Amino acid sequence: MSEQTVSDTEKAITEDQVTKYLRKHPDFFVKQPGLLADLRLPHESGQAISLVERQVSILRERNMDMRHRLSKLLDNARDNDRLFDKTKRLVLALLEGKTLTDTIDSLFYSFDNEFKIHYTSLILFGDNDNLSAGKARVEPLSKARESIAQVLKNSRPLCGTLSPEEIKYLFPKHAESVGSIALVPLIHGNTFGVLAIANRDPGYYRSSMGTLFLSYIGEVLNRRLPQFLPR
């Protein structure tokens, strides 16, 4: 076979064909140990290393990546366990409250001291100025509709940023410090309030963030608080 023929054959074989062949025959280099030993790959340092050394390096990197992923999964599992314990204590405290004030105080204590939430706002809609609601605010529903009408139209929890007017209504004492908000309307037949939490970081509560926790607490309050409210 002439040198020209060999050259033409080499040109006819593409990298893609070689790749496909090696994928279909992973034991190719087992049958060609001499070829495996002769192969050299450039290293980041500029030195050439054998294919075996390169494979060992890749496997080591993959192993480290898997270790990091496993460590992250374990950290998430531990975080979820801690979140579950805190949530369980909060729910039990809400169920054990004898009065509206007791129940609301339990909510604020847990959010402030266990969940370390920066700002918490619980607003109950009503016209009774004599209603003892602890740290919660009692506001006319008409005023709420003027300030957070879009929020009240959606019965589902939401996360993200709100308008300055909405933030000022929900957190009048901390409006300038609020970065992002998560909230859930409280509904028992009709909307009777809203629970909102806020963080100083604008990106902490994102629109894509899960609201399972807040929704769950909202469901508990939906069943608990109306027992203490005027009918």
XYZ file of N, CA and C in Angstrom:
693
model
N 0.864 -1.196 0.000
C 0.000 0.000 0.000
C 0.897 1.241 0.000
N 0.607 2.165 -0.882
C 1.447 3.354 -1.010
C 1.194 4.311 0.140
N 2.142 5.238 0.339
C 1.996 6.243 1.391
C 0.789 7.119 1.119
N 0.514 7.355 -0.213
C -0.622 8.179 -0.567
C -1.928 7.513 -0.180
N -2.004 6.176 -0.365
C -3.214 5.435 -0.021
C -3.449 5.466 1.477
N -2.381 5.276 2.273
C -2.496 5.329 3.729
C -2.963 6.697 4.188
N -2.415 7.714 3.567
C -2.789 9.078 3.929
C -4.256 9.338 3.636
N -4.726 8.850 2.467
C -6.126 9.054 2.114
C -7.050 8.319 3.079
N -6.633 7.121 3.523
C -7.444 6.340 4.465
C -7.552 7.056 5.796
N -6.436 7.626 6.257
C -6.437 8.344 7.528
C -7.358 9.560 7.461
N -7.361 10.241 6.313
C -8.215 11.410 6.164
C -9.685 11.021 6.126
N -9.966 9.819 5.603
C -11.356 9.381 5.470
C -11.976 9.043 6.816
N -11.157 8.688 7.800
C -11.656 8.339 9.134
C -11.756 9.611 9.973
N -12.934 9.908 10.392
C -13.149 11.140 11.171
C -13.040 10.853 12.663
N -12.892 11.925 13.429
C -12.838 11.793 14.889
C -14.134 11.216 15.424
N -15.234 11.603 14.793
C -16.537 11.112 15.231
C -16.632 9.598 15.052
N -16.095 9.095 13.944
C -16.114 7.651 13.699
C -15.255 6.910 14.727
N -14.108 7.487 15.050
C -13.232 6.866 16.050
C -13.925 6.853 17.411
N -14.562 7.962 17.746
C -15.265 8.056 19.033
C -16.375 7.025 19.137
N -17.171 6.908 18.070
C -18.269 5.938 18.071
C -17.743 4.508 18.185
N -16.640 4.244 17.474
C -16.072 2.889 17.517
C -15.593 2.541 18.926
N -14.909 3.476 19.567
C -14.387 3.217 20.913
C -15.521 3.075 21.928
N -16.614 3.826 21.730
C -17.756 3.669 22.629
C -18.395 2.301 22.487
N -18.415 1.783 21.262
C -18.994 0.456 21.031
C -18.041 -0.672 21.444
N -16.751 -0.365 21.526
C -15.757 -1.369 21.892
C -14.896 -0.841 23.043
N -15.487 -0.741 24.240
C -14.749 -0.185 25.384
C -13.541 -1.020 25.795
N -13.480 -2.287 25.343
C -12.349 -3.141 25.683
C -11.256 -3.102 24.619
N -11.339 -2.128 23.710
C -10.372 -2.060 22.615
C -8.940 -1.999 23.126
N -8.686 -1.133 24.119
C -7.316 -0.961 24.601
C -6.851 -2.130 25.464
N -7.827 -2.940 25.935
C -7.430 -4.150 26.663
C -6.731 -5.118 25.717
N -7.225 -5.101 24.486
C -6.633 -5.988 23.478
C -5.402 -5.369 22.836
N -5.186 -4.074 23.105
C -4.035 -3.373 22.533
C -3.230 -2.674 23.622
N -2.688 -3.434 24.581
C -1.977 -2.809 25.704
C -0.779 -1.973 25.271
N -0.140 -2.379 24.207
C 1.013 -1.618 23.735
C 0.610 -0.252 23.245
N -0.521 -0.178 22.557
C -1.005 1.098 22.061
C -1.409 2.005 23.217
N -2.025 1.419 24.242
C -2.436 2.192 25.405
C -1.247 2.834 26.094
N -0.158 2.099 26.189
C 1.039 2.612 26.855
C 1.713 3.710 26.050
N 1.533 3.665 24.705
C 2.187 4.649 23.847
C 1.434 5.970 23.769
N 0.131 5.937 24.103
C -0.664 7.159 24.004
C -0.239 8.174 25.060
N -0.200 9.415 24.678
C 0.151 10.492 25.595
C -0.837 11.630 25.423
N -1.218 12.247 26.533
C -2.136 13.378 26.496
C -1.469 14.592 27.122
N -1.680 15.777 26.553
C -1.076 16.984 27.144
C -1.717 17.289 28.487
N -0.902 17.686 29.434
C -1.369 18.050 30.760
C -1.398 19.560 30.861
N -2.132 20.076 31.827
C -2.220 21.526 32.002
C -0.850 22.153 32.228
N 0.034 21.382 32.816
C 1.373 21.904 33.077
C 2.245 21.879 31.832
N 1.739 21.266 30.737
C 2.528 21.184 29.517
C 3.208 19.839 29.350
N 3.245 19.047 30.394
C 3.863 17.734 30.329
C 2.864 16.719 29.782
N 3.385 15.680 29.165
C 2.545 14.622 28.617
C 2.361 13.526 29.656
N 1.123 13.015 29.763
C 0.839 11.918 30.675
C 0.187 10.792 29.890
N 0.277 9.585 30.415
C -0.305 8.444 29.726
C -1.826 8.487 29.824
N -2.479 7.733 28.948
C -3.936 7.682 28.960
C -4.450 7.102 30.273
N -3.736 6.106 30.792
C -4.139 5.500 32.063
C -4.100 6.531 33.187
N -3.028 7.323 33.210
C -2.925 8.362 34.232
C -4.045 9.383 34.094
N -4.365 9.696 32.845
C -5.443 10.648 32.611
C -6.776 10.072 33.083
N -7.013 8.796 32.810
C -8.242 8.161 33.264
C -8.335 8.156 34.782
N -7.224 7.857 35.430
C -7.205 7.861 36.898
C -7.510 9.260 37.421
N -6.960 10.277 36.753
C -7.202 11.653 37.169
C -8.672 12.024 37.019
N -9.277 11.603 35.895
C -10.693 11.900 35.658
C -11.563 11.207 36.696
N -11.256 9.949 36.984
C -12.027 9.209 37.981
C -11.899 9.843 39.354
N -10.698 10.343 39.661
C -10.493 11.008 40.949
C -11.330 12.285 41.025
N -11.356 13.038 39.936
C -12.160 14.263 39.911
C -13.650 13.948 40.051
N -14.088 12.889 39.360
C -15.495 12.499 39.462
C -15.837 12.036 40.877
N -14.900 11.349 41.490
C -15.111 10.889 42.854
C -15.256 12.069 43.810
N -14.400 13.082 43.626
C -14.484 14.274 44.473
C -15.807 14.996 44.251
N -16.246 15.052 42.974
C -17.522 15.705 42.673
C -18.679 14.967 43.336
N -18.634 13.639 43.282
C -19.690 12.847 43.912
C -19.683 13.037 45.422
N -18.491 13.159 46.010
C -18.396 13.396 47.452
C -19.022 14.739 47.823
N -18.754 15.757 46.991
C -19.319 17.085 47.255
C -20.842 17.041 47.153
N -21.344 16.327 46.135
C -22.797 16.228 45.961
C -23.432 15.484 47.129
N -22.792 14.405 47.551
C -23.311 13.639 48.683
C -23.310 14.480 49.948
N -22.225 15.241 50.146
C -22.142 16.109 51.320
C -23.254 17.158 51.298
N -23.541 17.697 50.101
C -24.601 18.694 49.982
C -25.967 18.075 50.268
N -26.182 16.846 49.794
C -27.447 16.161 50.064
C -27.623 15.912 51.557
N -26.536 15.517 52.232
C -26.604 15.277 53.673
C -26.879 16.577 54.426
N -26.247 17.664 53.978
C -26.497 18.971 54.610
C -27.953 19.380 54.442
N -28.487 19.163 53.226
C -29.896 19.493 52.981
C -30.817 18.651 53.852
N -30.461 17.368 54.007
C -31.279 16.480 54.839
C -31.278 16.946 56.291
N -30.107 17.352 56.790
C -30.026 17.849 58.165
C -30.812 19.149 58.324
N -30.723 20.031 57.296
C -31.488 21.278 57.345
C -32.986 20.993 57.366
N -33.408 20.024 56.561
C -34.826 19.670 56.527
C -35.282 19.084 57.859
N -34.420 18.309 58.496
C -34.764 17.757 59.817
C -34.947 18.867 60.840
N -34.036 19.833 60.812
C -34.144 20.958 61.751
C -35.398 21.784 61.461
N -35.695 21.987 60.182
C -36.892 22.737 59.810
C -38.141 22.008 60.270
N -38.144 20.683 60.122
C -39.294 19.891 60.558
C -39.495 20.019 62.068
N -38.405 19.939 62.840
C -38.513 20.045 64.302
C -39.058 21.413 64.718
N -38.550 22.467 64.094
C -39.026 23.816 64.428
C -40.505 23.966 64.075
N -40.861 23.459 62.904
C -42.246 23.569 62.457
C -43.178 22.793 63.376
N -42.741 21.612 63.806
C -43.561 20.808 64.710
C -43.793 21.527 66.024
N -42.740 22.135 66.577
C -42.895 22.870 67.837
C -43.841 24.055 67.661
N -43.733 24.735 66.524
C -44.601 25.885 66.277
C -46.061 25.451 66.168
N -46.321 24.395 65.407
C -47.702 23.929 65.228
C -48.309 23.517 66.567
N -47.534 22.809 67.377
C -48.033 22.401 68.687
C -48.341 23.616 69.560
N -47.482 24.625 69.489
C -47.716 25.844 70.275
C -48.980 26.554 69.794
N -49.206 26.572 68.492
C -50.409 27.211 67.954
C -51.662 26.465 68.390
N -51.573 25.158 68.435
C -52.728 24.352 68.830
C -53.023 24.464 70.324
N -51.987 24.726 71.112
C -52.149 24.786 72.564
C -52.564 26.167 73.068
N -52.550 27.176 72.186
C -52.910 28.531 72.606
C -54.343 28.597 73.109
N -54.541 29.190 74.274
C -55.872 29.290 74.884
C -56.624 30.532 74.424
N -55.881 31.533 73.990
C -56.495 32.785 73.553
C -55.863 33.218 72.233
N -56.459 34.222 71.611
C -55.902 34.757 70.369
C -54.509 35.319 70.613
N -54.344 36.020 71.731
C -53.039 36.609 72.044
C -51.988 35.528 72.236
N -52.326 34.469 72.972
C -51.379 33.367 73.183
C -50.931 32.767 71.854
N -51.882 32.538 70.988
C -51.588 31.899 69.706
C -50.689 32.776 68.847
N -51.013 34.061 68.783
C -50.219 34.979 67.961
C -48.827 35.178 68.556
N -48.736 35.268 69.887
C -47.433 35.408 70.529
C -46.546 34.201 70.239
N -47.142 33.010 70.204
C -46.382 31.802 69.892
C -45.820 31.861 68.472
N -46.624 32.376 67.551
C -46.187 32.511 66.161
C -44.998 33.453 66.061
N -45.108 34.626 66.665
C -44.037 35.612 66.581
C -42.779 35.127 67.303
N -42.949 34.478 68.440
C -41.785 33.977 69.168
C -41.009 32.973 68.314
N -41.723 32.056 67.678
C -41.067 31.040 66.858
C -40.384 31.665 65.651
N -41.068 32.551 64.968
C -40.484 33.187 63.786
C -39.261 34.024 64.153
N -39.335 34.736 65.294
C -38.232 35.608 65.704
C -37.036 34.833 66.235
N -37.287 33.845 67.078
C -36.206 33.196 67.820
C -35.743 31.852 67.253
N -36.626 31.122 66.591
C -36.226 29.831 66.054
C -35.924 29.895 64.562
N -36.811 30.530 63.814
C -36.595 30.616 62.377
C -35.736 31.817 61.984
N -35.499 32.716 62.937
C -34.650 33.894 62.707
C -35.131 34.718 61.512
N -36.424 34.879 61.396
C -36.990 35.695 60.326
C -36.823 37.168 60.681
N -36.362 37.948 59.732
C -36.066 39.356 60.012
C -37.302 40.142 60.439
N -38.364 40.059 59.629
C -39.570 40.828 59.939
C -40.805 39.956 59.712
N -41.730 40.005 60.658
C -42.978 39.252 60.555
C -44.146 40.212 60.712
N -45.147 40.033 59.862
C -46.344 40.873 59.944
C -47.573 39.983 59.821
N -48.454 40.089 60.806
C -49.732 39.383 60.773
C -50.830 40.434 60.881
N -51.645 40.540 59.844
C -52.718 41.528 59.809
C -54.051 40.789 59.762
N -54.926 41.133 60.698
C -56.272 40.564 60.742
C -57.252 41.639 60.308
N -58.163 41.288 59.418
C -59.118 42.268 58.897
C -60.368 42.328 59.769
N -60.706 43.512 60.193
C -61.882 43.696 61.032
C -62.029 45.145 61.441
N -63.107 45.460 62.107
C -63.377 46.825 62.547
C -63.439 46.945 64.062
N -63.034 45.894 64.744
C -63.127 45.883 66.196
C -61.824 46.390 66.799
N -61.822 47.631 67.243
C -60.611 48.210 67.831
C -60.284 47.593 69.186
N -61.274 46.967 69.788
C -61.064 46.382 71.114
C -60.565 44.940 71.044
N -60.376 44.421 69.842
C -59.900 43.048 69.693
C -58.457 42.953 70.162
N -58.203 42.123 71.151
C -56.846 41.936 71.664
C -56.138 40.900 70.809
N -55.199 41.362 69.975
C -54.542 40.473 69.017
C -53.033 40.413 69.204
N -52.549 40.810 70.374
C -51.115 40.726 70.623
C -50.317 41.552 69.633
N -49.332 40.912 68.976
C -48.478 41.616 68.034
C -49.103 41.765 66.653
N -50.271 41.187 66.453
C -50.942 41.319 65.163
C -51.634 42.677 65.067
N -51.792 43.168 63.839
C -52.529 44.401 63.598
C -53.948 44.072 63.160
N -54.883 44.879 63.599
C -56.276 44.744 63.166
C -56.574 45.929 62.258
N -56.883 45.654 60.996
C -57.115 46.701 60.009
C -58.445 46.467 59.297
N -59.127 47.520 58.905
C -60.350 47.356 58.103
C -60.007 46.704 56.764
N -60.859 45.833 56.307
C -60.630 45.170 55.027
C -60.598 46.182 53.891
N -61.380 47.237 54.025
C -61.403 48.270 52.987
C -60.029 48.916 52.808
N -59.330 49.149 53.911
C -57.996 49.735 53.836
C -57.016 48.762 53.193
N -57.145 47.480 53.509
C -56.277 46.465 52.915
C -56.484 46.403 51.405
N -57.730 46.500 50.977
C -58.012 46.452 49.546
C -57.429 47.642 48.813
N -57.322 48.770 49.502
C -56.722 49.952 48.890
C -55.209 49.795 48.746
N -54.596 49.074 49.671
C -53.125 49.006 49.715
C -52.549 47.753 49.068
N -53.217 46.607 49.221
C -52.670 45.347 48.704
C -53.739 44.572 47.919
N -54.436 45.270 47.061
C -55.528 44.654 46.310
C -55.051 43.478 45.471
N -53.895 43.629 44.799
C -53.386 42.556 43.945
C -53.004 41.329 44.758
N -52.491 41.561 45.957
C -52.115 40.445 46.826
C -53.352 39.658 47.233
N -54.418 40.349 47.567
C -55.626 39.698 48.047
C -56.378 38.958 46.944
N -56.139 39.341 45.689
C -56.790 38.659 44.577
C -56.261 37.240 44.403
N -55.036 37.009 44.865
C -54.408 35.698 44.724
C -54.470 34.978 46.061
N -55.129 33.845 46.089
C -55.280 33.108 47.349
C -54.071 32.244 47.672
N -53.102 32.177 46.761
C -51.930 31.328 46.973
C -50.775 32.133 47.562
N -49.843 31.453 48.235
C -48.653 32.145 48.749
C -47.836 32.715 47.598
N -47.102 33.773 47.851
C -46.224 34.336 46.833
C -44.937 34.826 47.472
N -43.897 34.853 46.650
C -42.573 35.302 47.103
C -42.011 36.301 46.102
N -41.162 37.179 46.581
C -40.486 38.120 45.695
C -40.507 39.528 46.247
N -40.575 40.478 45.359
C -40.601 41.888 45.753
C -41.972 42.480 45.457
N -42.381 43.439 46.252
C -43.659 44.119 46.068
C -43.416 45.605 45.847
N -44.470 46.320 45.567
C -44.348 47.766 45.357
C -44.065 48.450 46.689
N -43.482 49.648 46.653
C -43.214 50.379 47.897
C -44.471 50.596 48.730
N -45.616 50.832 48.062
C -46.870 51.048 48.796
C -47.303 49.775 49.526
N -47.165 48.631 48.864
C -47.544 47.366 49.477
C -46.633 47.027 50.656
N -45.337 47.276 50.465
C -44.376 47.001 51.540
C -44.660 47.893 52.750
N -44.963 49.159 52.492
C -45.235 50.086 53.591
C -46.471 49.667 54.368
N -47.468 49.137 53.673
C -48.676 48.683 54.366
C -48.380 47.451 55.225
N -47.616 46.519 54.670
C -47.335 45.272 55.386
C -46.333 45.469 56.519
N -45.324 46.309 56.275
C -44.261 46.517 57.279
C -44.017 48.018 57.465
N -44.939 48.715 58.069
C -44.824 50.179 58.174
C -43.590 50.650 58.941
N -43.128 49.879 59.915
C -41.979 50.295 60.729
C -40.642 49.914 60.091
N -40.658 49.008 59.107
C -39.404 48.511 58.538
C -39.395 48.587 57.009
N -40.259 49.383 56.440
C -40.392 49.429 54.982
C -39.073 49.720 54.281
N -38.254 50.589 54.853
C -36.997 50.972 54.214
C -35.969 49.841 54.234
N -36.132 48.886 55.135
C -35.148 47.811 55.280
C -35.553 46.523 54.564
N -36.814 46.432 54.165
C -37.310 45.198 53.555
C -36.747 45.030 52.146
N -36.168 43.853 51.900
C -35.633 43.563 50.574
C -36.546 42.670 49.762
N -37.021 41.582 50.371
C -37.918 40.652 49.682
C -38.923 40.092 50.684
N -40.027 39.606 50.153
C -41.161 39.214 50.994
C -41.721 37.864 50.551
N -42.222 37.118 51.537
C -43.041 35.934 51.273
C -44.310 36.105 52.089
N -45.439 35.861 51.480
C -46.694 36.057 52.216
C -47.751 35.055 51.775
N -48.750 34.885 52.645
C -49.868 34.003 52.350
C -51.150 34.637 52.878
N -52.165 34.786 52.046
C -53.464 35.275 52.537
C -54.087 34.232 53.463
N -54.767 34.670 54.492
C -55.439 33.773 55.429
C -56.920 33.724 55.069
N -57.406 32.522 54.829
C -58.763 32.366 54.311
C -59.519 31.304 55.102
N -60.695 31.673 55.550
C -61.611 30.725 56.181
C -63.008 31.088 55.702
N -63.379 30.567 54.545
C -64.585 31.036 53.870
C -64.267 32.311 53.107
N -63.969 33.368 53.834
C -63.528 34.637 53.248
C -62.118 34.951 53.739
N -61.473 35.870 53.057
C -60.137 36.291 53.484
C -60.252 37.098 54.768
N -59.602 36.643 55.832
C -59.709 37.344 57.114
C -58.381 37.932 57.580
N -57.317 37.764 56.786
C -56.031 38.332 57.177
C -54.938 37.970 56.197
N -53.724 38.360 56.526
C -52.560 38.036 55.703
C -51.347 37.881 56.620
N -50.553 36.866 56.350
C -49.302 36.624 57.080
C -48.149 36.882 56.120
N -47.251 37.774 56.510
C -46.115 38.121 55.650
C -44.817 38.067 56.445
N -43.775 37.580 55.791
C -42.431 37.585 56.381
C -41.493 38.256 55.380
N -40.458 38.897 55.900
C -39.558 39.652 55.024
C -38.114 39.454 55.429
N -37.238 39.646 54.432
C -35.799 39.558 54.652
C -35.143 40.815 54.091
N -34.041 41.213 54.690
C -33.350 42.414 54.213
C -32.720 42.194 52.834
N -32.405 40.965 52.516
C -31.786 40.630 51.237
C -32.849 40.611 50.133
N -32.686 41.427 49.076
C -33.681 41.458 47.993
C -33.830 40.120 47.274
N -32.804 39.283 47.338
C -32.871 38.014 46.619
C -33.195 36.826 47.494
N -33.484 37.064 48.766
C -33.694 35.936 49.684
C -34.992 35.199 49.375
N -36.078 35.945 49.287
C -37.347 35.347 48.897
C -37.567 35.641 47.415
N -37.330 34.623 46.598
C -37.454 34.796 45.156
C -38.802 34.266 44.673
N -39.200 34.729 43.500
C -40.490 34.306 42.939
C -40.518 32.807 42.681
N -39.330 32.189 42.486
C -39.269 30.755 42.204
C -39.101 29.919 43.473
N -39.004 30.598 44.609
C -38.746 29.886 45.859
C -39.978 29.109 46.313
N -39.737 27.918 46.839
C -40.849 27.118 47.323
C -41.534 27.765 48.514
N -42.851 27.644 48.582
C -43.619 28.265 49.658
C -44.316 27.208 50.515
N -43.793 25.985 50.489
C -44.440 24.889 51.204
C -44.564 25.189 52.692
N -43.485 25.663 53.313
C -43.484 25.938 54.749
C -44.520 26.995 55.110
N -44.464 28.139 54.419
C -45.380 29.240 54.743
C -46.821 28.833 54.466
N -47.031 28.091 53.400
C -48.382 27.620 53.078
C -48.915 26.711 54.180
N -48.039 25.859 54.704
C -48.440 24.937 55.770
C -48.833 25.701 57.033
N -48.015 26.669 57.424
C -48.333 27.478 58.603
C -49.621 28.257 58.369
N -49.794 28.749 57.153
C -51.023 29.463 56.829
C -52.260 28.584 56.977
N -52.136 27.313 56.575
C -53.261 26.387 56.705
C -53.619 26.156 58.182
N -52.597 26.065 59.022
C -52.853 25.898 60.460
C -53.570 27.129 61.013
N -53.096 28.318 60.642
C -53.731 29.551 61.117
C -55.148 29.690 60.580
N -55.382 29.213 59.368
C -56.730 29.276 58.786
C -57.750 28.514 59.631
N -57.285 27.489 60.289
C -58.181 26.663 61.110
C -58.192 27.076 62.573
N -57.128 27.766 62.987
C -56.993 28.090 64.406
C -57.515 29.476 64.756
N -57.109 30.481 64.006
C -57.448 31.856 64.372
C -58.930 32.181 64.324
N -59.705 31.694 63.344
C -61.126 32.051 63.308
C -61.886 31.665 64.576
N -61.377 30.725 65.346
C -62.046 30.342 66.603
C -62.081 31.498 67.597
N -61.110 32.421 67.469
C -61.018 33.512 68.426
C -61.579 34.824 67.883
N -61.950 34.861 66.615
C -62.383 36.113 65.998
C -63.893 36.271 66.095
N -64.361 37.515 66.171
C -65.806 37.767 66.205
C -66.466 37.261 64.934
N -67.623 36.703 65.070
C -68.338 36.168 63.904
C -69.295 37.218 63.339
